[in-house]
Amino acid sequence: MEEKQHKRRVHYSGKYPKKFEEKYKEQNPEKYADTVAHVISKGSTPAGMHISIMVKEILEVLKIQPGEQGLDCTLGYGGHTRKMLEQLTNGGSQEGSAPGNSPGCIYGLDVDPIESAKTVERLRNAGFDENVFKFRLINFANIDKVAEEAGKFDFVLADLGVSSMQIDDPKRGFSYKIDGPLDLRLDPEHGESAAERLHNITRDEFVGMLVENSDEPYAEEIADKVFNLMKKGDPMDTTTALRHAIESALWKVPKEEKDQAIKKSCARVFQALRIDVNSEFEVLYSFLEKLPGILNPGARVAILTFHSGEDRLVKKAFKECKKAGLFSKISEDVIRPSAEECRINPRSKSTKMRWAIKA
Ligand SMILES: C[S@@+](CC[C@H](N)C(=O)[O-])C[C@H]1O[C@@H](n2cnc3c(N)ncnc32)[C@H](O)[C@@H]1O
C-alpha cells in the first residue's frame, strides 16, 4: 500500500499572523475584543475592521437631535453610523437636546455589496432595527433618489474613499502591498476592473489618468513600461504585476532614493486607478451639486476627504453655495485629526474635514 506522506500544517511565520486569512481573531472583534484592542494599541487597524476617523469632531459639527433624520453616505464598517445612532436614540447631543416622541432615523448608503452586508448585520445585532436605521445599496451620486423616498435630511456625513476592510482584503486588489487581482472596484459586481480598464485605454490616456488623479511625476515612464509589457503579452492583471512594472519603470532613480520613490509611485498609481475605476471625481461632483437640495433648513453637513483633489472640490462647492445663499455658514479652514489620533490610527493622517450649514 502506498504510504501517504505526512503533510505538516502550514503555520504563519513570525509571532503574529501576517496574512489577512490568518487573522481570524481580528476578523471577529465581538468575540476577540482583547486581540483587537492590542492591535489598535500598536497603531494598526485590525483585519476586517475600520477605525472611524474624527468621531468627536464630526459629532460636534452634526449636533444630532432626537427625531431628526440623518444620512451617512459612506456606511463602511458603520462606526460613524453607530455613534450617530447612539446619539439619536439616547436623547441627542448634549447641547439643547430634549427627548422627543420619535427617535428619528438614519439612512446609510454604500456601493460595496460585500462589506455593507456584514455591517448591516452588525448594526441589526447591536439593536438598531429598520425603524431607526435604513440601508440602501446606492451610489451617493444619487442622493436625490434617496431623498425622493426619505424626504429631506437634518444631518449628513460623507467619509470619502475606501475602508480598511476593502484595502486589507487581497481579493479586492486595492493595495500594492498584497498580491491579488488588479480590481480596485468599490462595487466588484459592476463596471470595469482596473485590469480591464488598462486594456481598454491608450498609453496617453493612462498618462493623463496618472497626472490628473495623482500628480504622478513618473507618469510617462510608468505608462511606457506598463504598455510595453502588455504589448509583449505580459498580463497586467495582478497588483504584483503592476508593482513590478512600476519598480522597473523607476530604474533611473538613484539607489539611495529608490525604495521611497517606488513606494510613493505605487501609492499614487493605485490611487489614480481607483479614482478612475470608481469615477470618484464625477460622483463627488454630482453629490456636491445635489447636496443643498436634499437638506432641511439648518441641516449640518460634514465631509472627510483624503487627498487634495477631493478637498479642492468640496472647498469650491461649499464656497459657491455660501455665496449663492444656500449655506448660511461653512468651515473657514480644514479641520484635521489631532496628533494623538494620527498616532493611534496612522490611516487618519491625510484626513481633512469641512462642514457646512444649510440656510
Ligand atoms: C472610509 S469608508 C467609511 C467608513 C465609515 N465612516 C466607518 O466609520 O466605518 C468609505 C466607504 O464609502 C463607500 N463609498 C465610497 N464611495 C462611495 C459612493 N460614491 N457611494 C456610496 N458609497 C461609497 C466605500 O465603499 C466605503 O465602504
CSV table of C-alpha atoms and ligand atoms in Angstrom, one decimal:
chain,number,residue,atom,x,y,z
A,1,MET,CA,0.0,0.0,0.0
A,2,GLU,CA,1.3,3.4,-0.9
A,3,GLU,CA,2.3,5.3,2.2
A,4,LYS,CA,0.7,8.7,2.4
A,5,GLN,CA,3.3,11.4,3.0
A,6,HIS,CA,2.5,13.3,6.2
A,7,LYS,CA,1.9,17.0,5.4
A,8,ARG,CA,2.7,19.5,8.0
A,9,ARG,CA,0.1,22.0,8.8
A,10,VAL,CA,1.2,25.4,7.3
A,11,HIS,CA,2.0,27.8,10.0
A,12,TYR,CA,2.4,31.5,9.6
A,13,SER,CA,5.9,32.7,10.1
A,14,GLY,CA,6.6,35.1,13.0
A,15,LYS,CA,4.9,35.9,16.2
A,16,TYR,CA,1.7,37.4,14.9
A,17,PRO,CA,-0.4,36.4,11.9
A,18,LYS,CA,0.6,38.4,8.8
A,19,LYS,CA,-1.8,37.3,6.1
A,20,PHE,CA,-5.4,38.5,6.0
A,21,GLU,CA,-6.9,35.0,6.1
A,22,GLU,CA,-4.8,34.1,9.1
A,23,LYS,CA,-6.1,36.9,11.2
A,24,TYR,CA,-9.3,35.1,12.2
A,25,LYS,CA,-9.4,36.7,15.7
A,26,GLU,CA,-9.1,40.2,14.3
A,27,GLN,CA,-12.0,39.4,11.9
A,28,ASN,CA,-14.2,38.5,14.9
A,29,PRO,CA,-13.9,41.7,17.1
A,30,GLU,CA,-17.0,40.9,19.1
A,31,LYS,CA,-15.5,37.5,20.2
A,32,TYR,CA,-11.8,38.6,20.5
A,33,ALA,CA,-12.1,42.1,21.9
A,34,ASP,CA,-8.6,41.8,23.7
A,35,THR,CA,-6.8,40.9,20.5
A,36,VAL,CA,-8.4,43.7,18.6
A,37,ALA,CA,-7.6,46.2,21.4
A,38,HIS,CA,-4.0,45.0,21.4
A,39,VAL,CA,-3.7,45.5,17.6
A,40,ILE,CA,-5.2,49.0,17.8
A,41,SER,CA,-2.8,49.9,20.7
A,42,LYS,CA,0.1,49.1,18.4
A,43,GLY,CA,-1.1,51.7,15.9
A,44,SER,CA,-2.6,49.1,13.4
A,45,THR,CA,-6.1,48.5,12.1
A,46,PRO,CA,-7.3,45.0,12.8
A,47,ALA,CA,-8.1,42.9,9.8
A,48,GLY,CA,-11.8,43.1,8.7
A,49,MET,CA,-12.3,46.3,10.7
A,50,HIS,CA,-12.2,50.0,10.1
A,51,ILE,CA,-11.3,52.6,12.8
A,52,SER,CA,-13.6,55.6,12.3
A,53,ILE,CA,-11.9,58.9,12.0
A,54,MET,CA,-12.6,62.2,13.8
A,55,VAL,CA,-15.7,60.9,15.5
A,56,LYS,CA,-15.7,63.5,18.3
A,57,GLU,CA,-15.2,66.4,15.8
A,58,ILE,CA,-18.0,65.1,13.5
A,59,LEU,CA,-20.5,64.7,16.3
A,60,GLU,CA,-19.7,68.2,17.5
A,61,VAL,CA,-20.5,69.5,14.0
A,62,LEU,CA,-23.6,67.4,13.4
A,63,LYS,CA,-25.3,68.3,16.7
A,64,ILE,CA,-27.8,65.4,16.4
A,65,GLN,CA,-31.2,65.9,18.0
A,66,PRO,CA,-33.9,63.4,18.7
A,67,GLY,CA,-36.5,63.0,16.0
A,68,GLU,CA,-34.1,64.1,13.3
A,69,GLN,CA,-33.4,62.3,10.0
A,70,GLY,CA,-29.8,61.8,9.1
A,71,LEU,CA,-27.8,60.4,6.2
A,72,ASP,CA,-24.5,58.6,6.3
A,73,CYS,CA,-23.4,58.5,2.6
A,74,THR,CA,-20.5,56.1,3.3
A,75,LEU,CA,-21.5,53.4,5.7
A,76,GLY,CA,-18.3,51.4,5.5
A,77,TYR,CA,-17.8,49.5,8.8
A,78,GLY,CA,-20.6,51.5,10.3
A,79,GLY,CA,-18.5,53.1,13.1
A,80,HIS,CA,-19.7,56.6,12.4
A,81,THR,CA,-23.3,55.5,11.8
A,82,ARG,CA,-23.3,53.6,15.1
A,83,LYS,CA,-22.1,56.7,17.1
A,84,MET,CA,-24.7,58.8,15.3
A,85,LEU,CA,-27.4,56.3,16.0
A,86,GLU,CA,-26.4,56.2,19.7
A,87,GLN,CA,-26.8,60.0,19.9
A,88,LEU,CA,-30.1,59.9,18.1
A,89,THR,CA,-31.6,57.2,20.3
A,90,ASN,CA,-30.0,58.4,23.6
A,91,GLY,CA,-31.6,61.9,23.5
A,92,GLY,CA,-29.3,63.6,21.0
A,93,SER,CA,-26.1,65.7,21.5
A,94,GLN,CA,-26.0,67.5,24.8
A,95,GLU,CA,-26.4,70.9,23.5
A,96,GLY,CA,-30.1,71.8,23.8
A,97,SER,CA,-31.4,68.3,23.4
A,98,ALA,CA,-34.8,67.3,24.7
A,99,PRO,CA,-36.2,63.8,24.4
A,100,GLY,CA,-38.8,63.7,21.6
A,101,ASN,CA,-41.5,61.2,20.7
A,102,SER,CA,-39.8,59.7,17.7
A,103,PRO,CA,-36.2,58.7,17.9
A,104,GLY,CA,-35.6,59.8,14.3
A,105,CYS,CA,-33.7,57.7,11.8
A,106,ILE,CA,-30.5,57.4,9.8
A,107,TYR,CA,-30.2,56.3,6.2
A,108,GLY,CA,-26.9,54.5,5.5
A,109,LEU,CA,-25.6,54.2,1.9
A,110,ASP,CA,-22.7,52.3,0.3
A,111,VAL,CA,-21.9,50.8,-3.1
A,112,ASP,CA,-20.0,47.9,-1.7
A,113,PRO,CA,-22.3,44.9,-1.5
A,114,ILE,CA,-19.8,42.7,0.3
A,115,GLU,CA,-18.8,44.8,3.3
A,116,SER,CA,-22.1,46.6,3.6
A,117,ALA,CA,-24.0,43.3,4.1
A,118,LYS,CA,-21.7,42.5,7.1
A,119,THR,CA,-22.1,46.0,8.5
A,120,VAL,CA,-25.9,45.9,8.3
A,121,GLU,CA,-26.0,42.6,10.1
A,122,ARG,CA,-23.6,44.0,12.8
A,123,LEU,CA,-25.8,47.1,13.3
A,124,ARG,CA,-29.0,44.9,13.5
A,125,ASN,CA,-27.3,42.7,16.1
A,126,ALA,CA,-26.5,45.8,18.1
A,127,GLY,CA,-30.2,46.5,18.3
A,128,PHE,CA,-30.7,49.1,15.5
A,129,ASP,CA,-33.8,47.9,13.6
A,130,GLU,CA,-35.3,49.1,10.3
A,131,ASN,CA,-37.2,51.9,12.1
A,132,VAL,CA,-34.0,53.7,13.2
A,133,PHE,CA,-31.5,52.5,10.5
A,134,LYS,CA,-32.3,52.0,6.9
A,135,PHE,CA,-29.6,50.8,4.4
A,136,ARG,CA,-29.6,51.5,0.7
A,137,LEU,CA,-27.1,49.9,-1.7
A,138,ILE,CA,-26.7,53.0,-3.8
A,139,ASN,CA,-24.0,55.4,-5.0
A,140,PHE,CA,-24.1,58.8,-3.1
A,141,ALA,CA,-24.1,60.5,-6.5
A,142,ASN,CA,-27.8,59.5,-6.4
A,143,ILE,CA,-28.7,61.2,-3.0
A,144,ASP,CA,-31.6,62.9,-4.8
A,145,LYS,CA,-33.2,59.5,-5.3
A,146,VAL,CA,-32.7,58.7,-1.6
A,147,ALA,CA,-34.4,62.0,-0.7
A,148,GLU,CA,-37.3,61.3,-3.0
A,149,GLU,CA,-38.0,58.3,-0.9
A,150,ALA,CA,-37.0,59.5,2.6
A,151,GLY,CA,-37.6,63.3,2.5
A,152,LYS,CA,-35.0,65.9,3.4
A,153,PHE,CA,-32.2,65.4,5.9
A,154,ASP,CA,-31.2,67.3,9.1
A,155,PHE,CA,-27.6,66.0,9.1
A,156,VAL,CA,-25.3,64.4,6.5
A,157,LEU,CA,-21.9,62.7,6.7
A,158,ALA,CA,-19.6,61.7,3.9
A,159,ASP,CA,-16.4,59.9,4.8
A,160,LEU,CA,-14.9,59.5,1.3
A,161,GLY,CA,-12.6,56.8,-0.1
A,162,VAL,CA,-12.1,53.3,0.9
A,163,SER,CA,-12.4,51.4,4.2
A,164,SER,CA,-9.7,49.4,5.8
A,165,MET,CA,-11.6,46.2,5.2
A,166,GLN,CA,-11.5,46.9,1.4
A,167,ILE,CA,-7.8,47.9,1.5
A,168,ASP,CA,-6.8,44.8,3.5
A,169,ASP,CA,-8.7,42.2,1.6
A,170,PRO,CA,-6.4,40.8,-1.1
A,171,LYS,CA,-9.3,39.8,-3.3
A,172,ARG,CA,-10.3,43.4,-3.8
A,173,GLY,CA,-6.9,44.5,-5.2
A,174,PHE,CA,-6.7,47.9,-3.5
A,175,SER,CA,-3.2,47.5,-2.1
A,176,TYR,CA,0.1,47.3,-3.9
A,177,LYS,CA,1.5,45.6,-0.8
A,178,ILE,CA,-0.7,42.5,-1.1
A,179,ASP,CA,-0.9,40.2,-4.1
A,180,GLY,CA,-4.3,39.9,-5.6
A,181,PRO,CA,-6.3,40.6,-8.8
A,182,LEU,CA,-5.9,44.2,-10.1
A,183,ASP,CA,-9.6,45.1,-9.4
A,184,LEU,CA,-10.0,48.2,-7.2
A,185,ARG,CA,-13.7,48.5,-7.7
A,186,LEU,CA,-15.8,49.5,-4.6
A,187,ASP,CA,-18.6,47.5,-6.2
A,188,PRO,CA,-16.9,44.5,-7.8
A,189,GLU,CA,-20.2,43.4,-9.3
A,190,HIS,CA,-20.5,46.3,-11.7
A,191,GLY,CA,-18.2,48.2,-14.1
A,192,GLU,CA,-14.7,47.5,-15.3
A,193,SER,CA,-11.9,46.3,-13.0
A,194,ALA,CA,-8.6,48.2,-13.1
A,195,ALA,CA,-7.0,45.4,-15.2
A,196,GLU,CA,-9.8,45.6,-17.8
A,197,ARG,CA,-9.5,49.4,-17.8
A,198,LEU,CA,-5.8,49.2,-18.6
A,199,HIS,CA,-6.6,47.0,-21.6
A,200,ASN,CA,-9.3,49.4,-22.8
A,201,ILE,CA,-7.4,52.7,-22.7
A,202,THR,CA,-4.4,54.1,-24.6
A,203,ARG,CA,-0.9,54.8,-23.2
A,204,ASP,CA,-1.6,58.5,-23.4
A,205,GLU,CA,-4.9,58.2,-21.6
A,206,PHE,CA,-3.1,56.3,-18.8
A,207,VAL,CA,-0.5,59.1,-18.6
A,208,GLY,CA,-3.4,61.6,-18.3
A,209,MET,CA,-5.0,59.5,-15.6
A,210,LEU,CA,-1.8,59.3,-13.5
A,211,VAL,CA,-1.2,63.1,-13.8
A,212,GLU,CA,-4.7,64.3,-13.3
A,213,ASN,CA,-5.7,61.9,-10.5
A,214,SER,CA,-2.4,61.7,-8.6
A,215,ASP,CA,0.2,64.2,-9.9
A,216,GLU,CA,2.5,61.2,-10.7
A,217,PRO,CA,5.9,62.6,-11.6
A,218,TYR,CA,7.0,59.4,-13.4
A,219,ALA,CA,3.7,59.1,-15.3
A,220,GLU,CA,5.4,58.8,-18.8
A,221,GLU,CA,8.0,56.2,-17.7
A,222,ILE,CA,5.3,54.1,-15.9
A,223,ALA,CA,2.9,54.2,-18.8
A,224,ASP,CA,5.6,53.3,-21.3
A,225,LYS,CA,6.6,50.3,-19.1
A,226,VAL,CA,3.1,49.1,-18.5
A,227,PHE,CA,2.0,49.4,-22.1
A,228,ASN,CA,5.3,47.8,-23.5
A,229,LEU,CA,4.8,44.8,-21.2
A,230,MET,CA,1.1,44.4,-22.2
A,231,LYS,CA,2.1,44.6,-25.9
A,232,LYS,CA,4.6,41.8,-25.3
A,233,GLY,CA,1.7,39.7,-23.9
A,234,ASP,CA,2.6,40.1,-20.2
A,235,PRO,CA,-0.8,40.2,-18.4
A,236,MET,CA,-1.2,43.3,-16.2
A,237,ASP,CA,-3.9,41.7,-14.2
A,238,THR,CA,-2.5,41.5,-10.6
A,239,THR,CA,-1.4,44.0,-8.1
A,240,THR,CA,2.1,42.4,-8.1
A,241,ALA,CA,2.4,42.6,-11.9
A,242,LEU,CA,1.7,46.3,-11.7
A,243,ARG,CA,4.0,46.9,-8.8
A,244,HIS,CA,6.8,45.1,-10.6
A,245,ALA,CA,6.2,47.3,-13.7
A,246,ILE,CA,6.4,50.4,-11.6
A,247,GLU,CA,9.6,49.2,-9.9
A,248,SER,CA,11.3,48.6,-13.3
A,249,ALA,CA,10.0,51.9,-14.7
A,250,LEU,CA,11.9,53.8,-12.0
A,251,TRP,CA,15.3,52.2,-12.8
A,252,LYS,CA,16.9,55.6,-13.3
A,253,VAL,CA,16.1,56.8,-9.8
A,254,PRO,CA,19.4,56.9,-7.7
A,255,LYS,CA,19.8,53.9,-5.4
A,256,GLU,CA,19.5,55.7,-2.1
A,257,GLU,CA,16.1,57.3,-3.2
A,258,LYS,CA,14.7,54.3,-5.0
A,259,ASP,CA,12.8,52.5,-2.2
A,260,GLN,CA,10.9,55.6,-1.2
A,261,ALA,CA,10.3,56.7,-4.8
A,262,ILE,CA,8.8,53.3,-5.6
A,263,LYS,CA,6.6,53.2,-2.6
A,264,LYS,CA,5.2,56.7,-3.3
A,265,SER,CA,4.7,56.0,-7.0
A,266,CYS,CA,3.0,52.7,-6.2
A,267,ALA,CA,0.6,54.5,-3.8
A,268,ARG,CA,-0.1,57.2,-6.4
A,269,VAL,CA,-0.6,54.9,-9.3
A,270,PHE,CA,-3.0,52.7,-7.3
A,271,GLN,CA,-4.9,55.8,-6.1
A,272,ALA,CA,-5.2,57.1,-9.7
A,273,LEU,CA,-6.6,53.8,-10.9
A,274,ARG,CA,-9.0,53.6,-8.0
A,275,ILE,CA,-10.3,57.1,-8.7
A,276,ASP,CA,-10.7,56.3,-12.4
A,277,VAL,CA,-12.3,52.9,-12.0
A,278,ASN,CA,-14.9,54.2,-9.5
A,279,SER,CA,-15.3,57.6,-11.2
A,280,GLU,CA,-14.6,59.2,-7.9
A,281,PHE,CA,-14.4,62.8,-9.0
A,282,GLU,CA,-17.5,62.6,-11.1
A,283,VAL,CA,-19.6,61.1,-8.3
A,284,LEU,CA,-18.3,63.6,-5.8
A,285,TYR,CA,-19.1,66.4,-8.1
A,286,SER,CA,-22.7,65.1,-8.7
A,287,PHE,CA,-23.1,64.6,-4.9
A,288,LEU,CA,-22.0,68.2,-4.1
A,289,GLU,CA,-24.3,69.6,-6.8
A,290,LYS,CA,-27.3,67.8,-5.3
A,291,LEU,CA,-26.4,68.2,-1.7
A,292,PRO,CA,-28.2,71.6,-0.9
A,293,GLY,CA,-31.4,70.2,-2.5
A,294,ILE,CA,-31.7,67.3,0.0
A,295,LEU,CA,-31.2,69.4,3.2
A,296,ASN,CA,-33.7,70.8,5.6
A,297,PRO,CA,-33.1,74.5,6.7
A,298,GLY,CA,-30.4,74.4,9.4
A,299,ALA,CA,-29.1,71.0,8.4
A,300,ARG,CA,-25.5,70.2,9.2
A,301,VAL,CA,-23.0,68.5,6.8
A,302,ALA,CA,-19.6,67.1,7.5
A,303,ILE,CA,-17.3,65.8,4.7
A,304,LEU,CA,-14.0,63.9,5.3
A,305,THR,CA,-11.6,63.9,2.3
A,306,PHE,CA,-8.3,62.1,1.9
A,307,HIS,CA,-6.4,63.8,-1.0
A,308,SER,CA,-6.1,67.3,-2.4
A,309,GLY,CA,-8.3,66.6,-5.4
A,310,GLU,CA,-11.2,65.7,-3.2
A,311,ASP,CA,-10.7,68.6,-0.8
A,312,ARG,CA,-10.5,71.1,-3.7
A,313,LEU,CA,-13.9,70.0,-5.0
A,314,VAL,CA,-15.5,70.2,-1.5
A,315,LYS,CA,-14.0,73.6,-0.7
A,316,LYS,CA,-15.1,75.1,-4.0
A,317,ALA,CA,-18.6,73.7,-3.8
A,318,PHE,CA,-19.1,74.9,-0.2
A,319,LYS,CA,-17.8,78.4,-1.1
A,320,GLU,CA,-20.1,78.7,-4.1
A,321,CYS,CA,-23.1,77.5,-2.0
A,322,LYS,CA,-22.4,80.1,0.6
A,323,LYS,CA,-22.1,82.8,-2.0
A,324,ALA,CA,-25.4,81.7,-3.5
A,325,GLY,CA,-27.1,81.8,-0.1
A,326,LEU,CA,-27.7,78.1,0.0
A,327,PHE,CA,-25.4,77.6,3.0
A,328,SER,CA,-25.5,80.0,6.0
A,329,LYS,CA,-22.1,79.0,7.3
A,330,ILE,CA,-19.1,76.9,6.2
A,331,SER,CA,-15.9,76.0,7.9
A,332,GLU,CA,-13.3,78.7,7.3
A,333,ASP,CA,-10.5,76.2,7.2
A,334,VAL,CA,-10.0,72.5,7.1
A,335,ILE,CA,-10.1,70.6,10.4
A,336,ARG,CA,-7.5,67.9,10.9
A,337,PRO,CA,-7.3,64.9,13.3
A,338,SER,CA,-5.4,65.5,16.5
A,339,ALA,CA,-1.7,64.4,16.7
A,340,GLU,CA,-2.9,61.7,19.2
A,341,GLU,CA,-5.5,60.3,16.7
A,342,CYS,CA,-2.8,60.2,14.0
A,343,ARG,CA,-0.6,58.3,16.4
A,344,ILE,CA,-3.2,55.8,17.3
A,345,ASN,CA,-4.6,55.5,13.7
A,346,PRO,CA,-1.9,56.3,11.1
A,347,ARG,CA,-4.5,55.9,8.4
A,348,SER,CA,-6.1,59.1,9.6
A,349,LYS,CA,-3.0,61.3,8.8
A,350,SER,CA,-4.2,62.7,5.5
A,351,THR,CA,-7.8,63.4,6.6
A,352,LYS,CA,-9.3,66.8,6.2
A,353,MET,CA,-12.8,67.7,7.4
A,354,ARG,CA,-15.0,70.6,6.1
A,355,TRP,CA,-18.5,71.4,7.3
A,356,ALA,CA,-21.5,73.5,6.2
A,357,ILE,CA,-24.9,74.5,7.5
A,358,LYS,CA,-27.9,74.9,5.2
A,359,ALA,CA,-29.5,78.3,5.2
B,1,LIG,C1,-13.8,55.5,4.5
B,1,LIG,S1,-15.0,54.3,4.4
B,1,LIG,C2,-16.3,54.8,5.5
B,1,LIG,C3,-16.0,54.3,6.9
B,1,LIG,C4,-17.1,54.6,7.8
B,1,LIG,N1,-17.3,56.0,8.0
B,1,LIG,C5,-16.9,54.0,9.2
B,1,LIG,O1,-16.9,54.6,10.2
B,1,LIG,O2,-16.8,52.7,9.2
B,1,LIG,C6,-15.8,54.7,2.8
B,1,LIG,C7,-16.9,53.8,2.4
B,1,LIG,O3,-17.7,54.6,1.5
B,1,LIG,C8,-18.0,53.7,0.4
B,1,LIG,N2,-18.1,54.6,-0.8
B,1,LIG,C9,-17.1,55.2,-1.5
B,1,LIG,N3,-17.6,55.9,-2.5
B,1,LIG,C10,-18.9,55.7,-2.5
B,1,LIG,C11,-20.0,56.2,-3.3
B,1,LIG,N4,-19.8,57.0,-4.3
B,1,LIG,N5,-21.3,55.9,-2.9
B,1,LIG,C12,-21.5,55.1,-1.9
B,1,LIG,N6,-20.6,54.6,-1.1
B,1,LIG,C13,-19.3,54.9,-1.4
B,1,LIG,C14,-16.9,52.7,0.3
B,1,LIG,O4,-17.4,51.5,-0.3
B,1,LIG,C15,-16.6,52.5,1.8
B,1,LIG,O5,-17.3,51.5,2.4
